Coordinates of C-alpha atoms in Angstrom, one line a residue:
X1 CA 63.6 -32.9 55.3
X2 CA 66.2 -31.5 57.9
X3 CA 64.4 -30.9 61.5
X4 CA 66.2 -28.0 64.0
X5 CA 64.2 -30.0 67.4
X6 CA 64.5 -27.2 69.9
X7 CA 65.0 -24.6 67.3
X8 CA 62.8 -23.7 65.3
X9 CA 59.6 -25.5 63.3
X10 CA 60.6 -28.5 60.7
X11 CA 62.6 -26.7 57.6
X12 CA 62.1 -23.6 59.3
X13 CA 65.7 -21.9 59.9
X14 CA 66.5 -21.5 63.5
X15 CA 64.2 -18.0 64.7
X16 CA 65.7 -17.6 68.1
X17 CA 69.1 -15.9 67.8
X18 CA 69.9 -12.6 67.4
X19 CA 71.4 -12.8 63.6
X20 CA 67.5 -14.6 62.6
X21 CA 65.8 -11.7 65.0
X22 CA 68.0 -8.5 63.0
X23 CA 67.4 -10.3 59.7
X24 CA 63.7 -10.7 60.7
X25 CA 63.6 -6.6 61.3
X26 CA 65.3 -5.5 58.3
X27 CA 63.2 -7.8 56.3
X28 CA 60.2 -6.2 58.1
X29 CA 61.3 -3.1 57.7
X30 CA 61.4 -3.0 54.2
X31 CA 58.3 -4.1 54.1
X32 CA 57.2 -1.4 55.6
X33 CA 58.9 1.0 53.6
X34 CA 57.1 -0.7 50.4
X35 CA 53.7 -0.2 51.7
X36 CA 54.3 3.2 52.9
X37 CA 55.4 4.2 49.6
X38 CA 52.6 2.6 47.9
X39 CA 50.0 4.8 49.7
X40 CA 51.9 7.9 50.3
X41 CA 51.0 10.5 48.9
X42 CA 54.1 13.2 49.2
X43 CA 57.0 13.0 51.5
X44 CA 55.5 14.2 54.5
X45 CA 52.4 11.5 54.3
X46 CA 55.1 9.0 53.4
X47 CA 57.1 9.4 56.8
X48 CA 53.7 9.3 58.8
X49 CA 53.0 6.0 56.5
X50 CA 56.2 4.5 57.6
X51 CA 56.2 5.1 60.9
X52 CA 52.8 3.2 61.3
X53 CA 53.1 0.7 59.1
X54 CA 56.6 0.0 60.6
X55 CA 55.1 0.0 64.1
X56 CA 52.6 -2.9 62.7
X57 CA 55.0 -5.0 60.7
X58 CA 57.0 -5.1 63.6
X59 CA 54.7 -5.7 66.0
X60 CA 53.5 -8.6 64.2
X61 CA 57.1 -9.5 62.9
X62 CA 58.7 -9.6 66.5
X63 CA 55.9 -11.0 68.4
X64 CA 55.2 -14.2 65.7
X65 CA 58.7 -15.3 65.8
X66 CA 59.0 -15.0 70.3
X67 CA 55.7 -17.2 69.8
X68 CA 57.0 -19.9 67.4
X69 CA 60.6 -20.0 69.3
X70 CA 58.5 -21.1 72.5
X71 CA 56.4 -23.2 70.5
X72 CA 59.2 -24.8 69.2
X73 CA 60.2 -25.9 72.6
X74 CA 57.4 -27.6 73.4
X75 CA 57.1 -29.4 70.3
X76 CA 59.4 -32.4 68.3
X77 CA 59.8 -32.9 65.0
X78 CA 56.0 -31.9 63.6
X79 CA 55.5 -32.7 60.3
X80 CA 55.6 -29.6 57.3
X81 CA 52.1 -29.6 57.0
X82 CA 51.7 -28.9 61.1
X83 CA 54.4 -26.7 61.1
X84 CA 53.1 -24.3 58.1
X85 CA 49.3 -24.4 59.6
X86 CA 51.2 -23.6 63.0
X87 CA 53.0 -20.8 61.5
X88 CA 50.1 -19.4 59.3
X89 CA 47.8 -19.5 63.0
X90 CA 50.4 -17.7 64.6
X91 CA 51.0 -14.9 61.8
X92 CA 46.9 -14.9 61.2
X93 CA 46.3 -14.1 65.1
X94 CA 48.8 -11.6 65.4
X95 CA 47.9 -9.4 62.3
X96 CA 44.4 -9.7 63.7
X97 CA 45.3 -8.0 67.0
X98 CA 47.1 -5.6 65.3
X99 CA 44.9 -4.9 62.8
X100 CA 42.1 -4.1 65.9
X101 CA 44.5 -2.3 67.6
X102 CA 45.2 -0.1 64.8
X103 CA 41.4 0.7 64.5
X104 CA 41.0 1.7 68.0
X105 CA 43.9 3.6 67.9
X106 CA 43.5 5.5 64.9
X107 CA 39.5 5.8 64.5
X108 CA 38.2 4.2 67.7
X109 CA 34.4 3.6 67.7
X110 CA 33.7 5.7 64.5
X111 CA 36.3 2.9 62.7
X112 CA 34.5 0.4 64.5
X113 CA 31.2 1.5 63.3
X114 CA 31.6 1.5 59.9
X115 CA 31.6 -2.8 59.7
X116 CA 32.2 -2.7 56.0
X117 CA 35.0 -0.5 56.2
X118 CA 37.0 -2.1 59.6
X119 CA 36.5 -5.8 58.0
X120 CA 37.7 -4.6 54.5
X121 CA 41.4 -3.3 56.7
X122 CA 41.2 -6.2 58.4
X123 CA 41.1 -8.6 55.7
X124 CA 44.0 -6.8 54.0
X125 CA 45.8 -6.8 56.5
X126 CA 45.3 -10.8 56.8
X127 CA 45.8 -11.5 52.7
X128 CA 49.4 -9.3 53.1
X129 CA 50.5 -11.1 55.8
X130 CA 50.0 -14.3 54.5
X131 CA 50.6 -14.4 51.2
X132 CA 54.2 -12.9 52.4
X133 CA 54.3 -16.0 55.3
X134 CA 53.3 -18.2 52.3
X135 CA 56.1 -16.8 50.0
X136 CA 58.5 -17.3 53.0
X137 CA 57.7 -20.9 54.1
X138 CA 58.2 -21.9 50.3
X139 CA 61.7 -20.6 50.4
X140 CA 62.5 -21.9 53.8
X141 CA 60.7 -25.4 52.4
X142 CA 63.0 -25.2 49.1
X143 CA 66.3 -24.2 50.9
X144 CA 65.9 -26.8 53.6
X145 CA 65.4 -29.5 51.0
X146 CA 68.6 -27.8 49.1
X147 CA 70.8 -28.3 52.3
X148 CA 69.6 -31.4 52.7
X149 CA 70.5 -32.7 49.5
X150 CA 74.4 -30.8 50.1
X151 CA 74.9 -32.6 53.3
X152 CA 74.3 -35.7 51.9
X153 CA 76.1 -35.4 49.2
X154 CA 79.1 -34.2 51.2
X155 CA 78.7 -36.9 53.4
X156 CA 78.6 -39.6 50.5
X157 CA 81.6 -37.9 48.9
X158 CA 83.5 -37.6 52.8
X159 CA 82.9 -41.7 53.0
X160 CA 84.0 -42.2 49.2
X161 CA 87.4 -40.7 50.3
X162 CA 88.2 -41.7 53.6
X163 CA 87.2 -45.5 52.1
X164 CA 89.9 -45.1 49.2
X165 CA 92.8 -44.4 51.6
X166 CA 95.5 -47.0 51.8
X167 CA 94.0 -50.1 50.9
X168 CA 98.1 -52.2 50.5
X169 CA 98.3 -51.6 54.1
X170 CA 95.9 -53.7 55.3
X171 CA 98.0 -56.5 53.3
X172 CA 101.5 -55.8 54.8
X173 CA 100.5 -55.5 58.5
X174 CA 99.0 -58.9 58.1
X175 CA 102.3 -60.4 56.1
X176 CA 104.4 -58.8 59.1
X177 CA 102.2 -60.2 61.7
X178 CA 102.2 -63.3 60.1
X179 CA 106.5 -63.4 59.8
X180 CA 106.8 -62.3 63.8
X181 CA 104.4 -65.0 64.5
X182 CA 107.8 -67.3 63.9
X183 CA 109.8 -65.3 65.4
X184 CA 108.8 -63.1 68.5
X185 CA 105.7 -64.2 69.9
X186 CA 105.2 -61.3 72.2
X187 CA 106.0 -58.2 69.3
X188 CA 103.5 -60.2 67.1
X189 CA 101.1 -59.5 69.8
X190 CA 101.6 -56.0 70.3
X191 CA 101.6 -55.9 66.1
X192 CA 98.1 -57.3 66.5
X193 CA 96.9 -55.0 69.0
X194 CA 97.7 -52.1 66.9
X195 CA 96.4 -53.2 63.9
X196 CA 93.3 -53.9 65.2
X197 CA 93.2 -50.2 67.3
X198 CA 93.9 -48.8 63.9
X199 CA 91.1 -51.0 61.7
X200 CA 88.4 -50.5 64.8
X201 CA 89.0 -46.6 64.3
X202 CA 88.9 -47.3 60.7
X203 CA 85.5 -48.8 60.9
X204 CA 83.9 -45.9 63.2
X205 CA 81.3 -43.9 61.7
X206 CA 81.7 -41.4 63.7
X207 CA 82.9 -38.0 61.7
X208 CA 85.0 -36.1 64.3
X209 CA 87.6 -37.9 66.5
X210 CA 89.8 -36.4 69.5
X211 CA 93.6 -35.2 68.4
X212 CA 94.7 -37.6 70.7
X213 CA 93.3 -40.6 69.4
X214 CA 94.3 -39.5 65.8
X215 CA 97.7 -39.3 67.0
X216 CA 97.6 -42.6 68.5
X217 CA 96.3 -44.0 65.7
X218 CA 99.2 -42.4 63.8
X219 CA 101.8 -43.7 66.1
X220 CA 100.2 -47.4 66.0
X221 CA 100.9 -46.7 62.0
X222 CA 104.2 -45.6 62.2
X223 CA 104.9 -49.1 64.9
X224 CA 103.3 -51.3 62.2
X225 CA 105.6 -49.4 59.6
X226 CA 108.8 -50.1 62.0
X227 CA 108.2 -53.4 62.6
X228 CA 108.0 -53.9 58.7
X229 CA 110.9 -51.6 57.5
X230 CA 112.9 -52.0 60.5
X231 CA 114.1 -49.4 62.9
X232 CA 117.4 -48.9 61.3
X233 CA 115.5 -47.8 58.0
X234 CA 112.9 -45.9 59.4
X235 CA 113.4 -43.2 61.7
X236 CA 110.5 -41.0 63.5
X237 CA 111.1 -37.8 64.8
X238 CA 107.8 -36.2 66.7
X239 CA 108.5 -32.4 66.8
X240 CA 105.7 -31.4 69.3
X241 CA 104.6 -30.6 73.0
X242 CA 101.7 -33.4 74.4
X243 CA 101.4 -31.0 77.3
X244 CA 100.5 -28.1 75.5
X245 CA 98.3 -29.1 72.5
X246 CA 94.7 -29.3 72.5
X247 CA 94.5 -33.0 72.7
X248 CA 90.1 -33.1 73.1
X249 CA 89.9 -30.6 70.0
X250 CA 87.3 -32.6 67.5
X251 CA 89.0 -33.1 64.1
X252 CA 87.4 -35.7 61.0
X253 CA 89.5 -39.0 61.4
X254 CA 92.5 -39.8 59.2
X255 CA 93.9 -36.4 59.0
X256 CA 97.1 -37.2 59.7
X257 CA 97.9 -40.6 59.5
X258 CA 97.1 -40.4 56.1
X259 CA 99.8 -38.1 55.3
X260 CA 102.3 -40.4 57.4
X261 CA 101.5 -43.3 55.7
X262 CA 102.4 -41.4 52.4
X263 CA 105.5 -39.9 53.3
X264 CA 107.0 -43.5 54.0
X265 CA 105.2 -45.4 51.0
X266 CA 106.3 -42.5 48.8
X267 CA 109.8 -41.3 50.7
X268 CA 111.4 -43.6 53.0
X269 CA 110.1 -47.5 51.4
X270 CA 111.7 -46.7 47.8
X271 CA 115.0 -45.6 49.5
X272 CA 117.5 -48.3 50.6
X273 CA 119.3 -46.9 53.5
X274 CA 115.4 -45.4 54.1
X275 CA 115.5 -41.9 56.2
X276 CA 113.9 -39.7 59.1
X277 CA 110.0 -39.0 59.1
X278 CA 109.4 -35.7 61.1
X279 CA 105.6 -35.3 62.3
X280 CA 105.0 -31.3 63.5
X281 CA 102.1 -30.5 65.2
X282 CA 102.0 -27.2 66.7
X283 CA 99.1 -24.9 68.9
X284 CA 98.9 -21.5 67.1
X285 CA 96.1 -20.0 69.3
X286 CA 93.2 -20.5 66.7
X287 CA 94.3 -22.8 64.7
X288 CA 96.1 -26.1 64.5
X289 CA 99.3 -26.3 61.9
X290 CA 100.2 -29.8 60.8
X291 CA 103.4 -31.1 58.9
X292 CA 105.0 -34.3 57.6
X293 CA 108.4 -34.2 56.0
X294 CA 110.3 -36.9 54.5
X295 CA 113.4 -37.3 52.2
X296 CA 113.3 -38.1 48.8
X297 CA 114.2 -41.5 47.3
X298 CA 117.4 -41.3 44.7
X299 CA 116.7 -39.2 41.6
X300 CA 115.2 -42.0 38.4
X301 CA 114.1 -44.1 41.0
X302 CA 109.9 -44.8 40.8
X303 CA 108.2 -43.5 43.7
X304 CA 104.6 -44.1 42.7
X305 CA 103.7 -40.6 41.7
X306 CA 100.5 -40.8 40.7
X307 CA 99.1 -42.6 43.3
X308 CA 100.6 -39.9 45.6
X309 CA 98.9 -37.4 43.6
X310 CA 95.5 -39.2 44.1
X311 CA 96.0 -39.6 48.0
X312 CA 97.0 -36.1 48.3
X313 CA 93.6 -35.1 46.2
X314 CA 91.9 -37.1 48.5
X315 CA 93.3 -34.9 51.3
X316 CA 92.6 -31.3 49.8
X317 CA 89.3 -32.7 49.1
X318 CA 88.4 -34.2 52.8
X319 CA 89.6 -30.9 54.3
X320 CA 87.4 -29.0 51.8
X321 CA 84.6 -31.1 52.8
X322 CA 85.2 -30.8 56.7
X323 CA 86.0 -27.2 56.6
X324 CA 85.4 -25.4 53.2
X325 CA 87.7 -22.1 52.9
X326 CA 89.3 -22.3 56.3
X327 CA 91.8 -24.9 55.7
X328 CA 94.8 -25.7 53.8
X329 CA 97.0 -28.0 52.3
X330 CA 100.7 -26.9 51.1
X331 CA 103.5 -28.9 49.2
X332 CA 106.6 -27.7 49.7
X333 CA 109.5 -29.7 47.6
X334 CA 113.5 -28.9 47.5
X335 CA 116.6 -31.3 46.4
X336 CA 116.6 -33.5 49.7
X337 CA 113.1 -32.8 51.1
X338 CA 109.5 -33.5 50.9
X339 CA 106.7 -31.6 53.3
X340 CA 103.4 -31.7 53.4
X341 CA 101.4 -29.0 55.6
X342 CA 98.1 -28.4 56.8
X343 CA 95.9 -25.7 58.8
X344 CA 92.9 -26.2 60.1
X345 CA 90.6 -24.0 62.7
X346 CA 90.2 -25.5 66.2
X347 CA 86.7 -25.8 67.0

């Protein structure tokens, strides 16, 4: 069950900000609006209803979840059991006060006196309120189990992906490594110390990197990829500003290498005189806009469509993951060209 330390309670939602505290006194309200109109008795003794039994809710409503928020503080991780007698304790002594208050207030000793009468308000008072704090702890419990089951599925589905990208390229920065070897002792080297920049990023777990290190995994690629196809067949182009983009934004790994390694599997490797790779990256204000263009190979000539489809499903499908509605992939395809684009929110 998901736990919100220094929150809230357990599956509780987080109480203490003020979105939780204006849902909590709309909620209440209408509360009070219910029980006001299931006693009044015309419009004027429903107004009088309503303002007192919004004055109690409230009181009760307000002060329970202020008490629970600086419970919550001192406490880590209590079980659901704790947490729900905690939160029943809490609800119970507060409709208590209020109840007594409201005796005094409105009848003073004479309510007082009358035992049978003040213990029959009180007890009401206690059955409403938690049999309504019951109702919402079985929500809160259901919902928090629901979330937990979404985030682990998205996370299982987020690994599944990121594990079926680009398994060939393992394979061909080892045969390269292995040919310079002969060769040029010191380039095999340098080969070797990308490749294993790249494979110890490809082993992290963790699910945001910087921008910068994506982009130096990406250029460590693109080295690997020149040292294979040679410089004369491919041709880099980076069409951005270091200096000015938000290099320590937090971003899921393999966003862009991905789409670099498919633009020269897909567009510059089937072509023989290859072609120039342009990688955009570009700061606009809120957001982060990504693009990889590459030529396309002769017309008739296979470019392995379908596993270009799959990695670019992969792609839609990681973004998706990492940030639902607010990003984007785009495909943009004319005689010569072939351009991928993304845009995702920098947070």
């Amino acid at each position: 069950m998901p736990s919100y330390t220094g929150k809230t309670l357990s599956y509780l939602p987080s109480l203490c900000v003020p979105q939780a505290l204006l849902r909590a006194v709309l909620a209440a309200e209408l509360l009070a609006i219910i029980l006001a109109l299931v006693v009044a008795t015309d419009l004027r003794n429903f107004f009088v209803s309503l303002g007192l039994h919004s004055l109690f809710v409230l009181w009760v409503t307000l002060a329970s979840i202020f008490t629970l928020c600086f419970i919550s503080r001192l406490m880590s991780k209590p079980s659901v059991l704790h947490a729900s007698a905690i939160v029943f304790g809490t609800v119970a002594c507060f409709t208590l006060i209020a109840s007594v208050l409201g005796l005094v207030m409105s009848g003073g000793e004479e309510w007082l006196g009358d035992v049978l009468t003040s213990a029959l308000f009180v007890f009401k008072n206690l059955v409403i309120s938690l049999v309504i704090t019951l109702v919402l702890l079985r929500y809160f419990y259901i919902h928090g189990q629901w979330e937990e089951t979404v985030e682990a599925d998205s996370a299982a589905k987020y690994d599944a992906l990121q594990a079926r990208m680009r398994p060939h390229f393992l394979f061909n920065s080892l045969n390269t490594i292995a040919h310079l070897v002969h060769i040029d002792a010191n380039r095999a080297e340098e080969a070797l110390l990308d490749l294993a920049d790249i494979m110890r990023l490809t082993l992290d777990k963790r699910s945001r990197i910087s921008l910068k290190e994506e982009l130096n995994l990406t250029l460590a690629y693109l080295r690997m990829e020149g040292l294979r196809l040679g410089a004369k067949r491919l041709s880099v182009k980076l069409d951005m500003d270091q200096n000015s983009l938000p290099l320590d934004m937090e971003i899921p790994p393999f966003l862009l290498q991905p789409l670099v390694e498919n633009a020269v599997y897909h567009g510059i490797q089937p072509r023989q005189d290859g072609g120039l790779l342009t990688v955009s990256l570009y700061d606009a204000g809120d957001r982060l806009d990504v693009s990889v263009t590459n030529p396309l190979p002769p017309s008739g000539m296979s470019t392995h469509t379908k596993g270009n489809h799959i990695a670019q499903e992969n792609m839609v499908n990681r973004l998706h993951l990492a940030y639902g509605d607010r990003a984007n992939l785009k495909i943009q395809k004319n005689v010569q060209q072939y351009r991928v684009s993304f845009s995702i929110p920098k947070e």
